[in-house]
mmCIF file of C-alpha atoms (C1' of nucleotides) in Angstrom:
data_model
loop_
_atom_site.group_PDB
_atom_site.id
_atom_site.type_symbol
_atom_site.label_atom_id
_atom_site.label_comp_id
_atom_site.label_asym_id
_atom_site.label_seq_id
_atom_site.Cartn_x
_atom_site.Cartn_y
_atom_site.Cartn_z
ATOM 1 C CA MET A 766 -126.406 -25.938 49.972
ATOM 2 C CA ALA A 767 -124.946 -29.747 48.800
ATOM 3 C CA THR A 768 -126.655 -30.634 51.798
ATOM 4 C CA ASP A 769 -130.699 -30.026 50.401
ATOM 5 C CA TYR A 770 -129.865 -29.476 46.873
ATOM 6 C CA GLU A 771 -134.268 -28.445 46.059
ATOM 7 C CA LYS A 772 -134.004 -25.897 47.921
ATOM 8 C CA LEU A 773 -133.236 -22.158 47.266
ATOM 9 C CA TYR A 774 -129.777 -20.190 48.676
ATOM 10 C CA SER A 775 -130.463 -16.406 49.390
ATOM 11 C CA ALA A 776 -127.230 -15.076 48.266
ATOM 12 C CA LYS A 777 -127.352 -13.298 51.731
ATOM 13 C CA SER A 778 -127.290 -16.318 53.098
ATOM 14 C CA ILE A 779 -124.362 -18.143 51.984
ATOM 15 C CA VAL A 780 -122.227 -15.406 52.238
ATOM 16 C CA GLU A 781 -123.256 -15.587 55.363
ATOM 17 C CA LYS A 782 -122.365 -18.865 56.410
ATOM 18 C CA LEU A 783 -118.789 -18.450 54.329
ATOM 19 C CA ASN A 784 -118.024 -15.083 55.157
ATOM 20 C CA ILE A 785 -117.090 -13.563 52.407
ATOM 21 C CA PRO A 786 -118.262 -10.717 50.312
ATOM 22 C CA ASN A 787 -121.179 -10.154 48.166
ATOM 23 C CA LYS A 788 -120.887 -8.630 45.269
ATOM 24 C CA TYR A 789 -117.685 -11.031 44.659
ATOM 25 C CA MET A 790 -120.518 -14.230 45.743
ATOM 26 C CA ARG A 791 -122.611 -13.448 43.876
ATOM 27 C CA ARG A 792 -120.530 -13.047 40.605
ATOM 28 C CA ILE A 793 -119.455 -16.339 41.123
ATOM 29 C CA MET A 794 -122.926 -17.495 41.430
ATOM 30 C CA THR A 795 -123.722 -16.177 37.997
ATOM 31 C CA ASN A 796 -120.588 -17.653 36.468
ATOM 32 C CA LEU A 797 -121.659 -21.131 37.561
ATOM 33 C CA SER A 798 -125.525 -20.303 36.520
ATOM 34 C CA LYS A 799 -124.051 -19.454 33.573
ATOM 35 C CA ASN A 800 -122.105 -22.896 33.290
ATOM 36 C CA ASN A 801 -125.748 -24.605 34.290
ATOM 37 C CA PHE A 802 -124.021 -25.536 37.547
ATOM 38 C CA ILE A 803 -126.818 -23.811 39.640
ATOM 39 C CA VAL A 804 -129.728 -21.853 38.674
ATOM 40 C CA SER A 805 -130.878 -18.728 40.081
ATOM 41 C CA ILE A 806 -134.035 -17.215 40.548
ATOM 42 C CA GLN A 807 -133.792 -12.877 40.384
ATOM 43 C CA GLY A 808 -136.310 -11.288 42.184
ATOM 44 C CA ARG A 809 -138.354 -10.757 45.582
ATOM 45 C CA ASP A 810 -137.350 -14.509 47.400
ATOM 46 C CA GLY A 811 -134.357 -15.573 44.656
ATOM 47 C CA GLY A 812 -131.144 -17.211 45.575
ATOM 48 C CA TYR A 813 -129.745 -19.631 44.000
ATOM 49 C CA LYS A 814 -130.104 -24.020 43.761
ATOM 50 C CA PHE A 815 -128.458 -26.535 41.871
ATOM 51 C CA MET A 816 -129.798 -27.593 38.903
ATOM 52 C CA LYS A 817 -129.718 -31.049 38.995
ATOM 53 C CA SER A 818 -128.582 -33.438 42.066
ATOM 54 C CA PRO A 819 -124.652 -33.600 43.367
ATOM 55 C CA ASP A 820 -124.277 -37.111 42.746
ATOM 56 C CA ASN A 821 -123.554 -35.542 39.377
ATOM 57 C CA ILE A 822 -121.913 -32.426 39.811
ATOM 58 C CA TYR A 823 -118.093 -33.060 39.966
ATOM 59 C CA LEU A 824 -115.386 -31.684 41.108
ATOM 60 C CA ALA A 825 -113.410 -31.422 37.470
ATOM 61 C CA GLU A 826 -115.620 -29.763 36.112
ATOM 62 C CA ILE A 827 -116.523 -27.560 38.618
ATOM 63 C CA ILE A 828 -113.307 -26.154 38.215
ATOM 64 C CA ASP A 829 -113.076 -26.624 34.877
ATOM 65 C CA SER A 830 -115.962 -24.384 33.669
ATOM 66 C CA VAL A 831 -114.805 -21.937 36.681
ATOM 67 C CA ASP A 832 -111.246 -22.205 36.193
ATOM 68 C CA GLY A 833 -110.549 -24.253 33.207
ATOM 69 C CA ILE A 834 -108.016 -26.657 33.774
ATOM 70 C CA ASP A 835 -104.847 -25.594 31.319
ATOM 71 C CA LYS A 836 -103.996 -23.131 33.922
ATOM 72 C CA TYR A 837 -103.662 -26.047 36.069
ATOM 73 C CA MET A 838 -102.042 -29.340 33.543
ATOM 74 C CA GLY A 839 -99.109 -27.116 32.631
ATOM 75 C CA CYS A 840 -95.497 -27.680 33.339
ATOM 76 C CA VAL A 841 -94.348 -27.031 36.695
ATOM 77 C CA LEU A 842 -91.649 -25.338 36.212
ATOM 78 C CA GLY A 843 -93.088 -22.364 34.312
ATOM 79 C CA PHE A 844 -91.867 -24.453 31.162
ATOM 80 C CA ASN A 845 -94.037 -23.698 27.843
ATOM 81 C CA GLU A 846 -91.958 -26.158 25.244
ATOM 82 C CA CYS A 847 -91.814 -28.494 28.593
ATOM 83 C CA THR A 848 -93.073 -32.272 26.865
ATOM 84 C CA PRO A 849 -92.635 -35.601 26.984
ATOM 85 C CA GLU A 850 -89.371 -36.037 23.782
ATOM 86 C CA SER A 851 -87.952 -32.793 25.582
ATOM 87 C CA SER A 852 -89.348 -32.346 29.447
ATOM 88 C CA CYS A 853 -88.177 -30.059 32.472
ATOM 89 C CA ALA A 854 -87.034 -32.538 35.439
ATOM 90 C CA MET A 855 -89.924 -32.874 37.157
ATOM 91 C CA HIS A 856 -91.503 -33.924 34.453
ATOM 92 C CA LYS A 857 -93.107 -37.290 35.067
ATOM 93 C CA SER A 858 -93.697 -37.518 38.544
ATOM 94 C CA TRP A 859 -95.579 -34.225 38.459
ATOM 95 C CA THR A 860 -96.932 -35.302 35.257
ATOM 96 C CA ASP A 861 -97.953 -38.704 37.833
ATOM 97 C CA THR A 862 -98.950 -36.776 40.567
ATOM 98 C CA LYS A 863 -101.394 -34.786 38.040
ATOM 99 C CA GLU A 864 -103.699 -37.632 36.021
ATOM 100 C CA LYS A 865 -104.325 -39.436 40.208
ATOM 101 C CA LEU A 866 -105.402 -35.304 41.717
ATOM 102 C CA TYR A 867 -107.909 -35.173 38.047
ATOM 103 C CA ASN A 868 -108.976 -38.747 38.768
ATOM 104 C CA THR A 869 -110.163 -38.431 41.820
ATOM 105 C CA LEU A 870 -110.844 -35.123 40.720
ATOM 106 C CA SER A 871 -113.721 -36.336 38.540
ATOM 107 C CA LYS A 872 -114.524 -38.945 39.998
ATOM 108 C CA THR A 873 -115.756 -37.322 43.227
ATOM 109 C CA SER A 874 -118.788 -36.014 43.482
ATOM 110 C CA LEU A 875 -120.381 -32.525 45.628
ATOM 111 C CA ALA A 876 -122.120 -36.022 46.653
ATOM 112 C CA ASN A 877 -119.769 -37.641 47.757
ATOM 113 C CA LEU A 878 -118.069 -34.791 50.030
ATOM 114 C CA ILE A 879 -120.415 -34.864 51.996
ATOM 115 C CA LYS A 880 -121.687 -37.720 53.545
ATOM 116 C CA ASP A 881 -117.313 -37.677 53.840
ATOM 117 C CA THR A 882 -117.405 -35.884 57.444
ATOM 118 C CA ILE A 883 -118.620 -33.139 59.459
ATOM 119 C CA ASN A 884 -118.615 -30.503 57.683
ATOM 120 C CA LYS A 885 -118.575 -26.706 58.791
ATOM 121 C CA PHE A 886 -119.007 -25.399 55.390
ATOM 122 C CA MET B 1409 -76.439 -27.243 36.501
ATOM 123 C CA ALA B 1410 -76.833 -29.742 39.347
ATOM 124 C CA THR B 1411 -75.277 -31.887 36.656
ATOM 125 C CA ASP B 1412 -71.785 -30.215 37.229
ATOM 126 C CA TYR B 1413 -72.635 -28.746 40.512
ATOM 127 C CA GLU B 1414 -69.007 -27.413 41.311
ATOM 128 C CA LYS B 1415 -69.274 -25.356 38.005
ATOM 129 C CA LEU B 1416 -69.372 -21.721 38.434
ATOM 130 C CA TYR B 1417 -72.242 -21.080 35.807
ATOM 131 C CA SER B 1418 -73.032 -16.888 35.311
ATOM 132 C CA ALA B 1419 -76.183 -15.595 35.317
ATOM 133 C CA LYS B 1420 -75.768 -14.784 31.193
ATOM 134 C CA SER B 1421 -75.343 -18.019 30.145
ATOM 135 C CA ILE B 1422 -77.894 -19.515 32.727
ATOM 136 C CA VAL B 1423 -81.016 -16.764 31.256
ATOM 137 C CA GLU B 1424 -80.427 -18.167 27.225
ATOM 138 C CA LYS B 1425 -80.324 -22.044 28.530
ATOM 139 C CA LEU B 1426 -83.455 -21.091 30.098
ATOM 140 C CA ASN B 1427 -84.878 -18.304 28.698
ATOM 141 C CA ILE B 1428 -85.883 -16.319 31.061
ATOM 142 C CA PRO B 1429 -86.212 -12.588 31.663
ATOM 143 C CA ASN B 1430 -82.315 -11.838 33.834
ATOM 144 C CA LYS B 1431 -82.522 -9.042 36.282
ATOM 145 C CA TYR B 1432 -85.929 -11.541 37.654
ATOM 146 C CA MET B 1433 -83.179 -14.743 37.486
ATOM 147 C CA ARG B 1434 -81.217 -12.751 38.890
ATOM 148 C CA ARG B 1435 -82.757 -11.764 41.830
ATOM 149 C CA ILE B 1436 -84.023 -15.152 42.639
ATOM 150 C CA MET B 1437 -80.776 -15.765 43.337
ATOM 151 C CA THR B 1438 -79.889 -13.331 45.128
ATOM 152 C CA ASN B 1439 -82.062 -14.702 46.750
ATOM 153 C CA LEU B 1440 -81.399 -18.489 47.066
ATOM 154 C CA SER B 1441 -77.867 -17.106 47.664
ATOM 155 C CA LYS B 1442 -79.090 -15.918 51.095
ATOM 156 C CA ASN B 1443 -80.751 -18.931 51.828
ATOM 157 C CA ASN B 1444 -77.170 -20.378 50.777
ATOM 158 C CA PHE B 1445 -78.483 -23.107 49.056
ATOM 159 C CA ILE B 1446 -75.770 -21.343 46.012
ATOM 160 C CA VAL B 1447 -72.414 -19.023 46.886
ATOM 161 C CA SER B 1448 -72.444 -16.059 44.121
ATOM 162 C CA ILE B 1449 -69.660 -15.165 42.834
ATOM 163 C CA GLN B 1450 -69.382 -10.828 42.095
ATOM 164 C CA GLY B 1451 -66.714 -9.135 40.103
ATOM 165 C CA ARG B 1452 -65.545 -10.674 36.278
ATOM 166 C CA ASP B 1453 -65.906 -13.871 36.094
ATOM 167 C CA GLY B 1454 -68.310 -14.095 38.856
ATOM 168 C CA GLY B 1455 -71.403 -16.116 39.170
ATOM 169 C CA TYR B 1456 -73.702 -18.725 40.886
ATOM 170 C CA LYS B 1457 -72.794 -21.876 42.084
ATOM 171 C CA PHE B 1458 -74.250 -24.942 44.368
ATOM 172 C CA MET B 1459 -73.362 -24.163 48.204
ATOM 173 C CA LYS B 1460 -73.885 -27.519 48.566
ATOM 174 C CA SER B 1461 -73.873 -31.129 46.842
ATOM 175 C CA PRO B 1462 -77.173 -31.789 44.964
ATOM 176 C CA ASP B 1463 -77.719 -34.708 47.103
ATOM 177 C CA ASN B 1464 -77.783 -32.783 50.075
ATOM 178 C CA ILE B 1465 -81.064 -30.475 48.426
ATOM 179 C CA TYR B 1466 -84.292 -31.183 48.740
ATOM 180 C CA LEU B 1467 -86.837 -29.819 46.977
ATOM 181 C CA ALA B 1468 -88.405 -29.135 50.086
ATOM 182 C CA GLU B 1469 -86.368 -26.912 51.459
ATOM 183 C CA ILE B 1470 -85.767 -24.666 48.753
ATOM 184 C CA ILE B 1471 -89.343 -24.544 48.149
ATOM 185 C CA ASP B 1472 -90.018 -23.262 51.871
ATOM 186 C CA SER B 1473 -87.240 -20.872 51.700
ATOM 187 C CA VAL B 1474 -87.662 -19.392 48.836
ATOM 188 C CA ASP B 1475 -91.576 -19.095 48.805
ATOM 189 C CA GLY B 1476 -92.731 -20.558 52.426
ATOM 190 C CA ILE B 1477 -94.053 -23.262 52.856
ATOM 191 C CA ASP B 1478 -97.164 -22.025 54.614
ATOM 192 C CA LYS B 1479 -98.780 -20.374 51.450
ATOM 193 C CA TYR B 1480 -99.033 -24.036 50.030
ATOM 194 C CA MET B 1481 -100.934 -25.623 53.427
ATOM 195 C CA GLY B 1482 -103.381 -23.925 53.970
ATOM 196 C CA CYS B 1483 -106.707 -24.062 53.306
ATOM 197 C CA VAL B 1484 -107.976 -25.505 49.404
ATOM 198 C CA LEU B 1485 -111.291 -23.360 49.422
ATOM 199 C CA GLY B 1486 -109.505 -21.277 51.267
ATOM 200 C CA PHE B 1487 -110.716 -20.541 54.883
ATOM 201 C CA ASN B 1488 -109.501 -19.411 57.317
ATOM 202 C CA GLU B 1489 -111.114 -21.218 60.305
ATOM 203 C CA CYS B 1490 -110.802 -25.025 59.028
ATOM 204 C CA THR B 1491 -109.410 -27.011 61.305
ATOM 205 C CA PRO B 1492 -109.974 -31.036 61.291
ATOM 206 C CA GLU B 1493 -112.236 -30.144 64.276
ATOM 207 C CA SER B 1494 -114.423 -28.338 62.449
ATOM 208 C CA SER B 1495 -113.594 -28.090 58.868
ATOM 209 C CA CYS B 1496 -114.440 -27.868 55.196
ATOM 210 C CA ALA B 1497 -115.735 -30.297 52.822
ATOM 211 C CA MET B 1498 -112.329 -31.077 51.222
ATOM 212 C CA HIS B 1499 -110.251 -30.995 54.220
ATOM 213 C CA LYS B 1500 -109.440 -34.881 54.498
ATOM 214 C CA SER B 1501 -108.138 -35.856 51.023
ATOM 215 C CA TRP B 1502 -106.580 -33.181 50.585
ATOM 216 C CA THR B 1503 -104.987 -33.134 53.649
ATOM 217 C CA ASP B 1504 -103.786 -36.226 52.899
ATOM 218 C CA THR B 1505 -102.479 -34.991 49.037
ATOM 219 C CA LYS B 1506 -100.938 -32.454 50.500
ATOM 220 C CA GLU B 1507 -98.332 -34.930 53.031
ATOM 221 C CA LYS B 1508 -97.641 -36.858 50.076
ATOM 222 C CA LEU B 1509 -96.859 -34.939 47.830
ATOM 223 C CA TYR B 1510 -94.708 -33.013 50.774
ATOM 224 C CA ASN B 1511 -92.707 -36.714 51.809
ATOM 225 C CA THR B 1512 -92.227 -36.902 48.129
ATOM 226 C CA LEU B 1513 -90.706 -33.471 48.248
ATOM 227 C CA SER B 1514 -88.865 -33.647 51.390
ATOM 228 C CA LYS B 1515 -87.367 -37.332 50.105
ATOM 229 C CA THR B 1516 -86.343 -35.405 46.672
ATOM 230 C CA SER B 1517 -82.501 -34.140 46.395
ATOM 231 C CA LEU B 1518 -81.443 -31.980 42.650
ATOM 232 C CA ALA B 1519 -79.440 -35.255 42.161
ATOM 233 C CA ASN B 1520 -82.552 -38.386 41.299
ATOM 234 C CA LEU B 1521 -84.171 -35.600 39.486
ATOM 235 C CA ILE B 1522 -80.869 -35.132 37.379
ATOM 236 C CA LYS B 1523 -80.621 -38.930 37.022
ATOM 237 C CA ASP B 1524 -84.214 -39.961 36.267
ATOM 238 C CA THR B 1525 -84.836 -38.370 33.018
ATOM 239 C CA ILE B 1526 -83.110 -37.186 30.026
ATOM 240 C CA ASN B 1527 -83.662 -33.927 30.260
ATOM 241 C CA LYS B 1528 -84.061 -30.878 28.568
ATOM 242 C CA PHE B 1529 -82.895 -28.595 31.592
ATOM 243 C "C1'" DA C 1220 -148.833 0.221 40.016
ATOM 244 C "C1'" DA C 1221 -145.643 1.324 43.261
ATOM 245 C "C1'" DC C 1222 -142.145 -0.379 46.754
ATOM 246 C "C1'" DA C 1223 -139.081 -3.713 48.480
ATOM 247 C "C1'" DA C 1224 -136.276 -7.308 47.863
ATOM 248 C "C1'" DA C 1225 -133.051 -10.102 45.587
ATOM 249 C "C1'" DT C 1226 -130.212 -11.005 41.566
ATOM 250 C "C1'" DG C 1227 -127.437 -8.987 37.042
ATOM 251 C "C1'" DC C 1228 -124.382 -6.311 34.745
ATOM 252 C "C1'" DT C 1229 -120.063 -3.588 33.989
ATOM 253 C "C1'" DA C 1230 -116.259 -0.407 35.794
ATOM 254 C "C1'" DC C 1231 -112.965 0.443 38.703
ATOM 255 C "C1'" DA C 1232 -110.086 -0.290 43.082
ATOM 256 C "C1'" DA C 1233 -106.448 -2.629 45.344
ATOM 257 C "C1'" DC C 1234 -102.808 -6.272 45.741
ATOM 258 C "C1'" DG C 1235 -99.553 -9.615 44.916
ATOM 259 C "C1'" DA C 1236 -96.370 -12.311 41.389
ATOM 260 C "C1'" DA C 1237 -93.635 -11.353 37.244
ATOM 261 C "C1'" DG C 1238 -90.974 -8.893 34.731
ATOM 262 C "C1'" DT C 1239 -88.085 -3.713 34.225
ATOM 263 C "C1'" DA C 1240 -85.150 -0.382 34.690
ATOM 264 C "C1'" DG C 1241 -80.333 2.204 36.381
ATOM 265 C "C1'" DC C 1242 -77.230 2.644 39.277
ATOM 266 C "C1'" DA C 1243 -74.177 1.107 43.414
ATOM 267 C "C1'" DT C 1244 -70.799 -2.480 44.236
ATOM 268 C "C1'" DA C 1245 -66.563 -6.294 43.097
ATOM 269 C "C1'" DT C 1246 -63.250 -8.381 40.626
ATOM 270 C "C1'" DA C 1247 -59.726 -10.107 37.108
ATOM 271 C "C1'" DG C 1248 -56.490 -8.757 34.314
ATOM 272 C "C1'" DA C 1249 -54.133 -5.643 31.115
ATOM 273 C "C1'" DT D 459 -55.002 1.649 38.280
ATOM 274 C "C1'" DC D 460 -58.456 1.508 35.223
ATOM 275 C "C1'" DT D 461 -61.315 -0.966 31.810
ATOM 276 C "C1'" DA D 462 -64.247 -4.809 31.420
ATOM 277 C "C1'" DT D 463 -67.913 -7.838 32.750
ATOM 278 C "C1'" DA D 464 -69.582 -9.738 36.297
ATOM 279 C "C1'" DT D 465 -73.518 -9.533 40.229
ATOM 280 C "C1'" DG D 466 -76.197 -7.305 44.233
ATOM 281 C "C1'" DC D 467 -79.911 -3.272 45.499
ATOM 282 C "C1'" DT D 468 -84.326 -1.062 45.091
ATOM 283 C "C1'" DA D 469 -88.356 1.246 43.549
ATOM 284 C "C1'" DC D 470 -91.281 1.215 39.822
ATOM 285 C "C1'" DT D 471 -94.281 -0.934 35.877
ATOM 286 C "C1'" DT D 472 -97.386 -4.707 34.565
ATOM 287 C "C1'" DC D 473 -100.570 -8.215 34.509
ATOM 288 C "C1'" DG D 474 -104.286 -11.203 36.548
ATOM 289 C "C1'" DT D 475 -106.983 -11.540 40.692
ATOM 290 C "C1'" DT D 476 -109.879 -10.425 44.770
ATOM 291 C "C1'" DG D 477 -113.452 -7.454 45.948
ATOM 292 C "C1'" DT D 478 -115.961 -3.275 45.120
ATOM 293 C "C1'" DA D 479 -119.422 0.317 43.512
ATOM 294 C "C1'" DG D 480 -123.617 2.087 41.461
ATOM 295 C "C1'" DC D 481 -126.760 1.492 38.702
ATOM 296 C "C1'" DA D 482 -130.047 -1.271 36.676
ATOM 297 C "C1'" DT D 483 -132.934 -5.963 35.830
ATOM 298 C "C1'" DT D 484 -136.683 -8.993 37.980
ATOM 299 C "C1'" DT D 485 -140.018 -10.481 40.857
ATOM 300 C "C1'" DG D 486 -143.525 -11.134 44.772
ATOM 301 C "C1'" DT D 487 -146.871 -8.477 47.394
ATOM 302 C "C1'" DT D 488 -149.689 -4.921 48.501
#
DNA sequence: AACAAATGCTACAACGAAGTAGCATATAGA
DNA sequence: TCTATATGCTACTTCGTTGTAGCATTTGTT
């Protein structure tokens, strides 16, 4: 979809391509459109397209807006009271890993993903 | 527990220390003992202790045996048919990340974790 | 205006993981 | 041998996420 980002894609075409449930996918798309990543056009010949260029959409933004980034930023071992001063055994190494991942996600745009490889999806 | 690995720790003491549900924790410990990471001793004055030295217990082993490593090794985007030849847009970068993480987990023993930092847990 | 083809909304179902309850079993010690 | 104090087992409950169903709404075409 990002390969031709000004084109309108119907839910039906996306569902067929990705082989995922129709209604569920539409719910996700509606959510994305509420979060201003895509525009949804209702009515006959409607569909979804990007709101801005894929160069300017970063993975971290999407994750944060859909799932909430906090979900992935907590303690690996699930301790609530895990802080730098009083931390779990994996705290340091895991925090480092998270940071690195987050940096990558913040810098990687959808456009980057496209040009990287020959993709099926 | 790994700091004094030949000592026997009761479920009760572990539960109080970690502040997690008793029964649930016992179920996990039973599982770990079936997978030969720890030995459980039943009856009065019973408890759990390590089966071998923490130097020889690696994080990857534990994860694999408890959760099954496959659970974490699939496609990030959840496509079943995601292979090197026909892959999703994040395939390459994510595979690299997984490899690195797995290497670290394979090399990190419980003993390593202990000496790293001042830990609460 | 009526119809068809699209998305939007909301309540419900199915499923897996996390957590609970109750009883069974094991064992040290008086 | 009896009792108190442990863990083991298994069925049930709770909760969040994924997925479904049905109807409402929007809009292009005739």
